XYZ file of C-alpha atoms in Angstrom:
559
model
C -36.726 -44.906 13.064
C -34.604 -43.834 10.097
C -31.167 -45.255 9.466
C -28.803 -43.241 8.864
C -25.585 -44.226 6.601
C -22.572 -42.014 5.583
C -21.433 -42.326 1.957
C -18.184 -42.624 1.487
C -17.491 -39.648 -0.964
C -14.526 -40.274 -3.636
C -13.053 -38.307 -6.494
C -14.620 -39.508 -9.945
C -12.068 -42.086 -11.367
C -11.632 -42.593 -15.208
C -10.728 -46.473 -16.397
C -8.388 -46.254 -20.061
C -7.138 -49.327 -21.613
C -3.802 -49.736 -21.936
C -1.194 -52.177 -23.729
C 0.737 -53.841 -21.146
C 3.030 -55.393 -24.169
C 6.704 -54.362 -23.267
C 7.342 -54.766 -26.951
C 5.508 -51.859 -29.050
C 5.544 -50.421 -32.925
C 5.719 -47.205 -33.975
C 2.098 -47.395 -34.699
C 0.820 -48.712 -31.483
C 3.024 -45.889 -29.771
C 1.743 -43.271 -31.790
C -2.224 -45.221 -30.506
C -1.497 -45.256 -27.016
C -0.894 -41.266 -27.354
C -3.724 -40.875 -28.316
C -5.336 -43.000 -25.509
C -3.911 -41.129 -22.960
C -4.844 -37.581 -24.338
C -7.269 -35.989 -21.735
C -11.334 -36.745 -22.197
C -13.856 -34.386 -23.257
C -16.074 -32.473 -21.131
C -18.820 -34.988 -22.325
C -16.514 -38.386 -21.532
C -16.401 -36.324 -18.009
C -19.746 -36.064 -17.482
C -20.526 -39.427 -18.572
C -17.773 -41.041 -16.109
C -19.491 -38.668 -13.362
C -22.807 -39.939 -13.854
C -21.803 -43.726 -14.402
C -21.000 -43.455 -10.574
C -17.813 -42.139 -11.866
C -15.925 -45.174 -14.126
C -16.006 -44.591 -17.547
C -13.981 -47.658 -19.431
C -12.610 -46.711 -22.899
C -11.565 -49.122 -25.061
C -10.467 -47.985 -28.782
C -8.231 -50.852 -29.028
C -9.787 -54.432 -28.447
C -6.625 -56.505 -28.518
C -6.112 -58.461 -25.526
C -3.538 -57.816 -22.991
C -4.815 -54.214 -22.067
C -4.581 -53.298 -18.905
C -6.576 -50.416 -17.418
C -5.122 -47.423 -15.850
C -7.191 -44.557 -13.443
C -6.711 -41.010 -13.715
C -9.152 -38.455 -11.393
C -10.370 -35.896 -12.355
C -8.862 -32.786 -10.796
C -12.055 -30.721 -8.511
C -12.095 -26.965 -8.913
C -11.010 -25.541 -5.358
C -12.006 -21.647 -4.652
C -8.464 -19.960 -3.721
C -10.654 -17.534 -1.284
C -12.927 -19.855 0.741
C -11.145 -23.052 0.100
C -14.214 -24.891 -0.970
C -14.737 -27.245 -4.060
C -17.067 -26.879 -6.727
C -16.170 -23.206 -7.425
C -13.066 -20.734 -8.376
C -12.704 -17.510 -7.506
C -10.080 -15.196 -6.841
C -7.363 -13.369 -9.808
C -7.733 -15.053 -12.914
C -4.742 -13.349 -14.951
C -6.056 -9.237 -15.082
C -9.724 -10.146 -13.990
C -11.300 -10.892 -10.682
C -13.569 -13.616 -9.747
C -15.692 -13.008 -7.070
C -16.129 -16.019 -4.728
C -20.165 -16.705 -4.019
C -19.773 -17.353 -0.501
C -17.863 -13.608 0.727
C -19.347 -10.246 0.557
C -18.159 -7.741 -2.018
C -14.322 -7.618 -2.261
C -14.389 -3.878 -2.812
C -17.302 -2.689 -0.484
C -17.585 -5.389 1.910
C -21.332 -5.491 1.222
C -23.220 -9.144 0.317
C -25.537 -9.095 -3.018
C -23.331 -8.368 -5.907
C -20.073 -8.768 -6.943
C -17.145 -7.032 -7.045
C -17.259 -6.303 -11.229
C -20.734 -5.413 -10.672
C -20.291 -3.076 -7.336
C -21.849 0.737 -7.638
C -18.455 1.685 -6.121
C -16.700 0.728 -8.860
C -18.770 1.401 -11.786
C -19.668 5.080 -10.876
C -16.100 6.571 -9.233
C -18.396 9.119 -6.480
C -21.220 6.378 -5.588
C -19.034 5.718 -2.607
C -19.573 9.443 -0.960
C -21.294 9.140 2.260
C -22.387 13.298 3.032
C -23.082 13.896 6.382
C -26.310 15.053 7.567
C -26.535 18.929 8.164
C -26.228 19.827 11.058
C -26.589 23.736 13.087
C -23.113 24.320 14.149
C -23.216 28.068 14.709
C -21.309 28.904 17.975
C -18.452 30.889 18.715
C -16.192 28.359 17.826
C -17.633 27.749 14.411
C -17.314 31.800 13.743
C -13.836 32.170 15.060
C -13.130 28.836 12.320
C -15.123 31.071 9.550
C -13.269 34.273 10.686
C -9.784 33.404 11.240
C -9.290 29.873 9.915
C -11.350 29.714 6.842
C -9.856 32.281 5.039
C -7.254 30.497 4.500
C -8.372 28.196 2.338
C -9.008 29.902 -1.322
C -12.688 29.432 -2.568
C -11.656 28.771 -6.361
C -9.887 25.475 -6.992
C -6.285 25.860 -8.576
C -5.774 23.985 -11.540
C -4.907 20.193 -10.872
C -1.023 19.307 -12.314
C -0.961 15.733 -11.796
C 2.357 13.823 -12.368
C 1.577 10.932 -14.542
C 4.650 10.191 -16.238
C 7.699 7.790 -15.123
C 10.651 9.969 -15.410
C 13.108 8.214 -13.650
C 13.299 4.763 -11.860
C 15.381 2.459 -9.991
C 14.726 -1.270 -10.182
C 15.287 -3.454 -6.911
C 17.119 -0.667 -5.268
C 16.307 -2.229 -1.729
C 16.802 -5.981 -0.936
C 13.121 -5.669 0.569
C 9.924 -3.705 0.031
C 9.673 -0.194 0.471
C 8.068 0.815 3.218
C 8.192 4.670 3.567
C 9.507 8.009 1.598
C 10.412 11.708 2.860
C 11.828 14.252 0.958
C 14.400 17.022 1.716
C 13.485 19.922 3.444
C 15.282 22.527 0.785
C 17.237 19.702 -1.875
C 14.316 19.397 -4.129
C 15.709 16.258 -5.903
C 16.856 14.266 -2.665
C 14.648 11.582 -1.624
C 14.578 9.058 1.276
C 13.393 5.762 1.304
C 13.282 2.821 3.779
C 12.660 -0.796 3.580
C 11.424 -3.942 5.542
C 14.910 -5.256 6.464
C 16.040 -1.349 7.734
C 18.432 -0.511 4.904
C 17.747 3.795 4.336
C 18.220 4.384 0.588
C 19.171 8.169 -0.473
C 18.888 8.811 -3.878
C 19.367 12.454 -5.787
C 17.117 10.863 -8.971
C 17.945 14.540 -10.296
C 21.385 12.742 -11.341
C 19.819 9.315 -11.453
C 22.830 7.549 -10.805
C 23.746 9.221 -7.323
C 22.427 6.535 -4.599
C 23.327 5.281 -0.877
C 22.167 2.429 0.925
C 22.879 2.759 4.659
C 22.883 -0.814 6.371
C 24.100 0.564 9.557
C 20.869 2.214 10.867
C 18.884 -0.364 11.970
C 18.562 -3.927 11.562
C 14.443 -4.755 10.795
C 11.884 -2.273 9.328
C 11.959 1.337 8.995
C 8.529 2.800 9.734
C 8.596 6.840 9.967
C 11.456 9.026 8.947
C 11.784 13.128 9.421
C 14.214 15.512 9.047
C 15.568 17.749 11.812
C 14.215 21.213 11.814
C 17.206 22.571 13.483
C 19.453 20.787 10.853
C 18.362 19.647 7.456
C 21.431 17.431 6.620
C 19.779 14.811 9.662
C 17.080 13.068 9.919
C 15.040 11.061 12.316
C 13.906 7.146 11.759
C 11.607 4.627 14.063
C 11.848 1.324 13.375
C 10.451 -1.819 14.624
C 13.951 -2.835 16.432
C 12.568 -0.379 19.143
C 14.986 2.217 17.699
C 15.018 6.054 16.687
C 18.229 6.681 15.393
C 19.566 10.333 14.069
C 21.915 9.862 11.400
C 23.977 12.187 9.272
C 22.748 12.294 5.289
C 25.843 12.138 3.812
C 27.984 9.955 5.993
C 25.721 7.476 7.442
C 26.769 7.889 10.769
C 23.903 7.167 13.038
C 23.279 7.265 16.879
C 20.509 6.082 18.858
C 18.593 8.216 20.745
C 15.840 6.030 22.000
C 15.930 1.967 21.966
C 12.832 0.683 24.098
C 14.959 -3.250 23.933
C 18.106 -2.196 25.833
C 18.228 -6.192 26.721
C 17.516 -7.211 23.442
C 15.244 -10.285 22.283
C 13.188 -11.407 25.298
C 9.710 -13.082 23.217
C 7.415 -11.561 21.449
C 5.416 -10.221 24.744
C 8.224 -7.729 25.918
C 9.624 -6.697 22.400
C 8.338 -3.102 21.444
C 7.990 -1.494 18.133
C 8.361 1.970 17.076
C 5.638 3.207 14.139
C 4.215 6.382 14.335
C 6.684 9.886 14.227
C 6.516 13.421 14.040
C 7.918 16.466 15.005
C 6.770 19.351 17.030
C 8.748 22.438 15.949
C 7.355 24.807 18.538
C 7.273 22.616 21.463
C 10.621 21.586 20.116
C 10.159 17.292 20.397
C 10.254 14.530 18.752
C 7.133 12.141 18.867
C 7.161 8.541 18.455
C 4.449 5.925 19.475
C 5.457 2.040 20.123
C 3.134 -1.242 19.711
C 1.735 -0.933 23.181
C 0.148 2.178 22.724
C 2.613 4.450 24.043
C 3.969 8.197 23.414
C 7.672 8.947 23.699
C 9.180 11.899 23.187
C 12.755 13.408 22.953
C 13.707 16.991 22.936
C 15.171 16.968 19.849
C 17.437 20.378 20.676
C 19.703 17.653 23.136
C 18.537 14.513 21.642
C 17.442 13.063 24.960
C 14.345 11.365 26.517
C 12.225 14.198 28.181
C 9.143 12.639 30.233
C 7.594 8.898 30.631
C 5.497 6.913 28.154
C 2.231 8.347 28.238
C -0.770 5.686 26.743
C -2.592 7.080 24.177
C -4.385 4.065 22.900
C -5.410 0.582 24.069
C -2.436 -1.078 25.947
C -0.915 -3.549 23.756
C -2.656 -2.106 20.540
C 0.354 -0.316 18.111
C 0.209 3.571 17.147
C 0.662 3.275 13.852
C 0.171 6.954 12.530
C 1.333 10.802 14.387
C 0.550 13.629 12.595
C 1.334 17.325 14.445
C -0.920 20.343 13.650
C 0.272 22.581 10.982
C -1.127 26.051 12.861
C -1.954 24.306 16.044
C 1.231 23.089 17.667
C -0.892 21.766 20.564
C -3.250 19.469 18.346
C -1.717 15.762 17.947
C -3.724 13.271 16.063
C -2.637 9.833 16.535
C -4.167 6.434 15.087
C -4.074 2.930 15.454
C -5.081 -0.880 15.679
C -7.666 -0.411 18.192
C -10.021 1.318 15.432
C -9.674 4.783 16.860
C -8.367 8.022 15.759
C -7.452 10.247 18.374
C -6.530 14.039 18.626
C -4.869 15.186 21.818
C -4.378 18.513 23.889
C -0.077 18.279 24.226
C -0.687 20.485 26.962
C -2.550 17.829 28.585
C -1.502 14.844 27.529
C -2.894 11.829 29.951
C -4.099 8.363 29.185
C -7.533 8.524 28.820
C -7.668 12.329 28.210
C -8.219 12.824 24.467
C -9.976 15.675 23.055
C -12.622 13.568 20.471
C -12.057 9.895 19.580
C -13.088 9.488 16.162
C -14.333 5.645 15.681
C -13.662 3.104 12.776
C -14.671 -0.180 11.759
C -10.987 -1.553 11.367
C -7.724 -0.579 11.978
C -6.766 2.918 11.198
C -3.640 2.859 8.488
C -3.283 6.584 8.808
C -4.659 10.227 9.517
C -3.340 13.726 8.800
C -4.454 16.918 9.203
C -4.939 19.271 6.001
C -0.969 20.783 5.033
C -2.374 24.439 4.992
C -4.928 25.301 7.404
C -5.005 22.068 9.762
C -8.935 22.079 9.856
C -9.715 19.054 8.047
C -8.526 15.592 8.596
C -7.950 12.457 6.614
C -7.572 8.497 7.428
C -7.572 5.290 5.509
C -8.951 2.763 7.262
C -8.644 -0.727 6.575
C -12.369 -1.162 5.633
C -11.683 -0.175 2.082
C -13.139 3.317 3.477
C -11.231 6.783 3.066
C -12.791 9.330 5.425
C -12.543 13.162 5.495
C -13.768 15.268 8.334
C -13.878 18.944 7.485
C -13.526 20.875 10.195
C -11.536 19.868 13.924
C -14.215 22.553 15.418
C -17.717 20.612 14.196
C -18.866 17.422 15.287
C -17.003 14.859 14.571
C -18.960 11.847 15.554
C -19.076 11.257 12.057
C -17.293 11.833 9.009
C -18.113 14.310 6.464
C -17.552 11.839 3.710
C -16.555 8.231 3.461
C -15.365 7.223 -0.059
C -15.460 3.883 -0.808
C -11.984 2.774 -2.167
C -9.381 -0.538 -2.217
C -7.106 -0.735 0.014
C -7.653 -3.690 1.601
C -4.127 -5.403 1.787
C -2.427 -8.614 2.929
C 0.424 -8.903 5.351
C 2.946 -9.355 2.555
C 2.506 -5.421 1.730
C 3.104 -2.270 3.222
C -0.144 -0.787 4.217
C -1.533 2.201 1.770
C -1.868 5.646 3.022
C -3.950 8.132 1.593
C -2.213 11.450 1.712
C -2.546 14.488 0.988
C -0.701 16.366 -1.828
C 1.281 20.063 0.227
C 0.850 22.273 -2.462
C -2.558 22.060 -3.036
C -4.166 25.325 -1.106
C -7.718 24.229 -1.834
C -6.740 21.431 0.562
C -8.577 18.529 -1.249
C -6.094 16.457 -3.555
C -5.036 13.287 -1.971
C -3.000 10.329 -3.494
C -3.196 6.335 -2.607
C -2.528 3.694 -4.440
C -4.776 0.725 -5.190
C -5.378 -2.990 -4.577
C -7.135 -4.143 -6.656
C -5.860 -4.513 -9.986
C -7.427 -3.344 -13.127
C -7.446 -5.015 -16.607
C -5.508 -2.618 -18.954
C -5.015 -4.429 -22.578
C -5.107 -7.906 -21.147
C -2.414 -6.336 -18.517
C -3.209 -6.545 -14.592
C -2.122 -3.042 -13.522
C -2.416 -1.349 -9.781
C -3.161 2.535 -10.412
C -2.283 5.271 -8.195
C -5.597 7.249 -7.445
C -5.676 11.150 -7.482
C -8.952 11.551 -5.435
C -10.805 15.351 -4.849
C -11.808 14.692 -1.419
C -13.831 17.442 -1.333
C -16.346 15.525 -3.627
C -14.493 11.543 -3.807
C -14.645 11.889 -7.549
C -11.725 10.380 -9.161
C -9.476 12.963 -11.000
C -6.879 10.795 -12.555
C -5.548 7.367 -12.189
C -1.473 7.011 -13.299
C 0.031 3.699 -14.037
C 2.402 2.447 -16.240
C 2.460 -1.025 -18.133
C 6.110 -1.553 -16.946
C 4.953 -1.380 -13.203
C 2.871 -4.551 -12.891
C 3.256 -4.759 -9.446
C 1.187 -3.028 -6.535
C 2.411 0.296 -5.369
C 1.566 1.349 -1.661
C 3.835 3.638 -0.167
C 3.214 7.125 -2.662
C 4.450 10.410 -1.647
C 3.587 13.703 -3.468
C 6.830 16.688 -3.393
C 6.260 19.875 -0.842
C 7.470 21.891 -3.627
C 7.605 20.655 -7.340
C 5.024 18.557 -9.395
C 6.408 15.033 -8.357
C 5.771 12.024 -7.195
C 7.499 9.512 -5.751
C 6.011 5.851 -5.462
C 7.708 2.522 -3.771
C 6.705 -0.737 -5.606
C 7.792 -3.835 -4.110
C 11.512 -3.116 -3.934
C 11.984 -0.526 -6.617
C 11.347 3.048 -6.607
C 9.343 5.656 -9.022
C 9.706 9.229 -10.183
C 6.389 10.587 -11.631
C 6.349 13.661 -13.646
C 3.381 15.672 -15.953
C 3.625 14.604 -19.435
C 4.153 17.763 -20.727
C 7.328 18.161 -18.599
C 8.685 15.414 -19.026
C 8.799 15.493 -22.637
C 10.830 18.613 -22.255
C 13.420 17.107 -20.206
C 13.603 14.188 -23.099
C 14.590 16.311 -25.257
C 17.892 17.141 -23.800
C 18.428 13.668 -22.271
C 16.857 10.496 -22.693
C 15.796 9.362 -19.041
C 16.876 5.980 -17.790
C 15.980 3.212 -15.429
C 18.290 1.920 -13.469
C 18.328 -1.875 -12.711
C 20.212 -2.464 -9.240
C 22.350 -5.303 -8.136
C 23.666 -6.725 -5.350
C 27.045 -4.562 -5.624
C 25.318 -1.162 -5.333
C 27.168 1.075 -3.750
C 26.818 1.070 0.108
C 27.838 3.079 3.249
C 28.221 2.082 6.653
C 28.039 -1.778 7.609
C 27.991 -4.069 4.651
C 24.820 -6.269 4.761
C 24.736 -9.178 1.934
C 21.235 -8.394 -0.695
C 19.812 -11.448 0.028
C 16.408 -12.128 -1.465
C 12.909 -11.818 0.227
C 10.589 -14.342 -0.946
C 8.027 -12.732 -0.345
C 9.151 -9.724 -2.613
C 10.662 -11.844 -5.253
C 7.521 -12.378 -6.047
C 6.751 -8.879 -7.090
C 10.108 -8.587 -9.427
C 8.892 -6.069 -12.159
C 12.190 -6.535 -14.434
C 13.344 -9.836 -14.963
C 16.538 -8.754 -16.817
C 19.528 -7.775 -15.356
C 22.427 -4.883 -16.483
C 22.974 -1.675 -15.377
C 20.300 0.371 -17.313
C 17.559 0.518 -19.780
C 16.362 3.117 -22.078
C 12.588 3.647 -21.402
C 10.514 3.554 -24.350
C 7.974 6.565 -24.169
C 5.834 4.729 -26.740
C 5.316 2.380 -23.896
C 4.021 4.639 -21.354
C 0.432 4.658 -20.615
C -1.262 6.822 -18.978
C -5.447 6.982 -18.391
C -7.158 9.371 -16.845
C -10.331 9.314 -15.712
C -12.992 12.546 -17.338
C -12.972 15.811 -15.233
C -16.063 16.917 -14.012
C -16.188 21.049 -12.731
C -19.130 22.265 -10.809
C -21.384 24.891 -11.857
């Protein structure tokens, strides 16, 4: 019978001699430098294999004392184990040879390598064919269809920074909306509840309400019945209806009336929308509940009804554009769910449409309401193309990175309004690409009619990674949240028009920015401090258009 011993394992030690004289010349200093300069790879490797002492002695004079230095293992930042790295090494990505692909979640290559990312529509999934002629499928080719025009428009894409504001919230963005009918308004929230309105038409006109709520803002929507009000859920439990210009809020729904009682009892507010015709306003809390408040008196109507899992949040409410009755609601559980609102019961949803992971978001198309889209947290952007089909699966699945950590706001793929066609949609991107030595995050322009990539905007000034993008209802504009700062994308060609009446700043924020409401002290986040872009501080900058670069990925057009 064997016996078995466990080694001991210890880190490789390396024995120099050293003078132990207190008294030293110039000469012997400059010697002893040079002793303790770091060993060669091959000293390394010959300490290693000498069971991991290596004694060097360049000086023989007596009275030299040896020191030990060890040698410092390589540690994977992914999987934690020695002998390896892996993980961002400045702009490029090491993939760690114990975890699947990074982008694709599939074992056997790695993420540089990965078909996903090499060719931009290897990730489409098509859908089987499948006989769907019935009379629901003709009334949808009839009455629905028509509505969607069988020649593309041209694509405009806004890939130009035409106006910025640097650190403008004291914590990252975490959701836009634009007005209703001021083209150039736009609101933004943040992780500490602070609602930012800025007119970036004038650049310089901004408020920062304090007053609203007191942790993050998750959903925000105007008031159909009065466009200088809006709507915001937060995760204090709150939906409060505040005025645009004053900043005087109310509270029309707070699910914590007895404030902080643990982490068990506290509910969230995520999801929001509102139904114009019915004439409510949605919201859905962490426990997988649907609230609603008629918003023509601004009061509770009904119970909670659950829609999802109890305990699992609803993330994600999106009303149907020509269907008022159609809701489509997502969240943690994995499940997208449209609902009847005229029979809205736990348990009672019309199709449940399954994911792997947790559902960030899903919309139905702006124009016609037939198609929907969610981003899912399995790096997997899915498109279903008509409500009236089967939807066990998806019509497409495009393979994309999204994948985030808990320090970020979770990306939505959206689509853009004015597109009739009904198959533009905008997300930003994880994983960071290596532009001239540069780590940059672009903002994807995806045809999800196809999941070819039409254009990717970034800019070298924007190193950080830019979740929360939101394309205008009405103009060619884009609006994108980076850590704390927000974005104002134009086309090129437009926005070298503007320039040359007036050279278009950035604005660098600080912690005196003018404020409405209660007074709440910028503090800093450390997690967002992290993702500074600017490290200098005045009031403006001029932007250097020299600077600005934009790629764009080649157009391909059917025939």
């Amino acid at each position: 019978m064997g016996i078995t011993r466990n080694r001991r394992k210890t880190d490789p030690e390396i024995i120099i001699a050293r003078d132990t004289d207190s008294e030293l010349s110039s000469s012997e200093e400059e010697e002893e430098e040079e002793d303790n300069y770091p060993l060669s790879e091959e000293e390394e490797d010959e300490a290693v294999k000498n069971g991991g002492k290596l004694e060097v002695e360049k000086n023989k004079a007596k009275g030299k004392a040896p020191i030990t230095v060890k040698l410092i293992k390589k540690v994977c930042k992914v999987c934690k184990q020695p002998g390896h790295e892996a993980g961002f090494k400045g702009a490029t990505y090491i993939d760690c040879p114990m975890k699947p692909c990074f982008l694709c979640k599939m074992p056997g290559h790695t993420t540089m390598s990965c078909p996903h990312r090499v060719v931009t529509d290897h990730g489409i999934l098509p859908t089987s064919h499948r006989n769907t002629k019935n009379p629901i499928d003709f009334v949808f080719k009839r009455q629905l269809q028509p509505r969607i025009p069988p020649i593309k428009p041209k694509y405009v894409i806004p890939d130009q920074v035409h106006c910025a504001v640097i650190r403008y919230h004291s914590r990252r963005v975490t959701c836009l909306e634009f007005h209703p009918t001021k083209n150039n308004i736009l609101l933004s929230g943040d992780k500490k509840g602070q609602i930012g309105v800025w007119d970036f038409a004038k650049v310089y006109e901004k408020n920062v309400y304090g007053n609203i709520h007191f942790v993050q803002v998750n959903n925000m929507r105007f008031s159909p019945t009065n466009d200088d009000m809006f709507y915001s859920a937060s995760s204090d439990g709150t939906i409060g209806y505040t005025d645009l210009e004053t900043g005087i809020s109310s509270t029309l729904l707070n699910l914590n009336p007895d404030g902080w009682q643990g982490q068990n009892s506290w509910k969230m507010l995520y999801g929001m929308d509102i139904n114009s015709e019915k004439g409510v306003v949605l919201a859905a809390d962490s426990f997988g509940f649907l609230h609603m408040i008629d918003h023509r008196t601004n009061n509770s109507t009904g119970e909670p009804i659950l829609i999802h899992k109890q305990g699992s949040k609803v993330v994600g409410l999106d009303c149907n554009p020509v269907q008022p009755e159609l809701l489509l609601s997502c969240g943690n559980d994995h499940f997208a769910r449209i609902w009847d609102m005229r029979k809205l019961q736990p348990k009672a949803s019309l199709n449940d449409l399954a994911h792997k992971r947790v559902v960030n978001s899903a919309y139905f198309s702006p124009s016609s309401g037939t198609k929907i889209l969610t981003t899912c947290q399995d790096n997997r952007i899915r498109i279903w193309d008509s409500i009236f089909g089967n939807l066990d699966m998806p019509s497409r699945e495009i393979v994309h990175s999204h994948d985030f950590n808990r320090h970020l706001t979770p990306f939505k793929a959206e689509w853009d309004p004015k597109d009739t066609s009904e198959s533009i949609i905008v997300v930003g991107r994880y994983i960071s690409e290596n532009y001239n030595g540069t780590a940059l995050h672009p903002i994807d322009f995806i045809d999800a009619s196809n999941g070819q990539l039409v254009a990717e905007v970034m800019d070298p000034n924007i190193t950080t990674i830019t979740p929360v993008n939101k394309l205008h209802p009405r103009d060619d504009v884009l609006a994108s949240g980076s850590s704390r700062s927000l974005f104002i994308w134009r086309p090129q060609e437009e926005t070298e028009m503007v320039e040359e009446k007036k050279d278009k700043k950035i604005i660098i924020c600080s912690s005196d920015s003018k404020k409405k409401g209660k007074k709440q002290k910028r503090g800093s986040d450390d997690e967002d401090d992290e993702d500074d872009i600017f490290s200098s501080k005045g009031k403006n900058i001029k932007f250097n258009k020299s600077q600005a670069k934009t790629t764009k990925s080649t157009r391909k057009t059917k025939t």
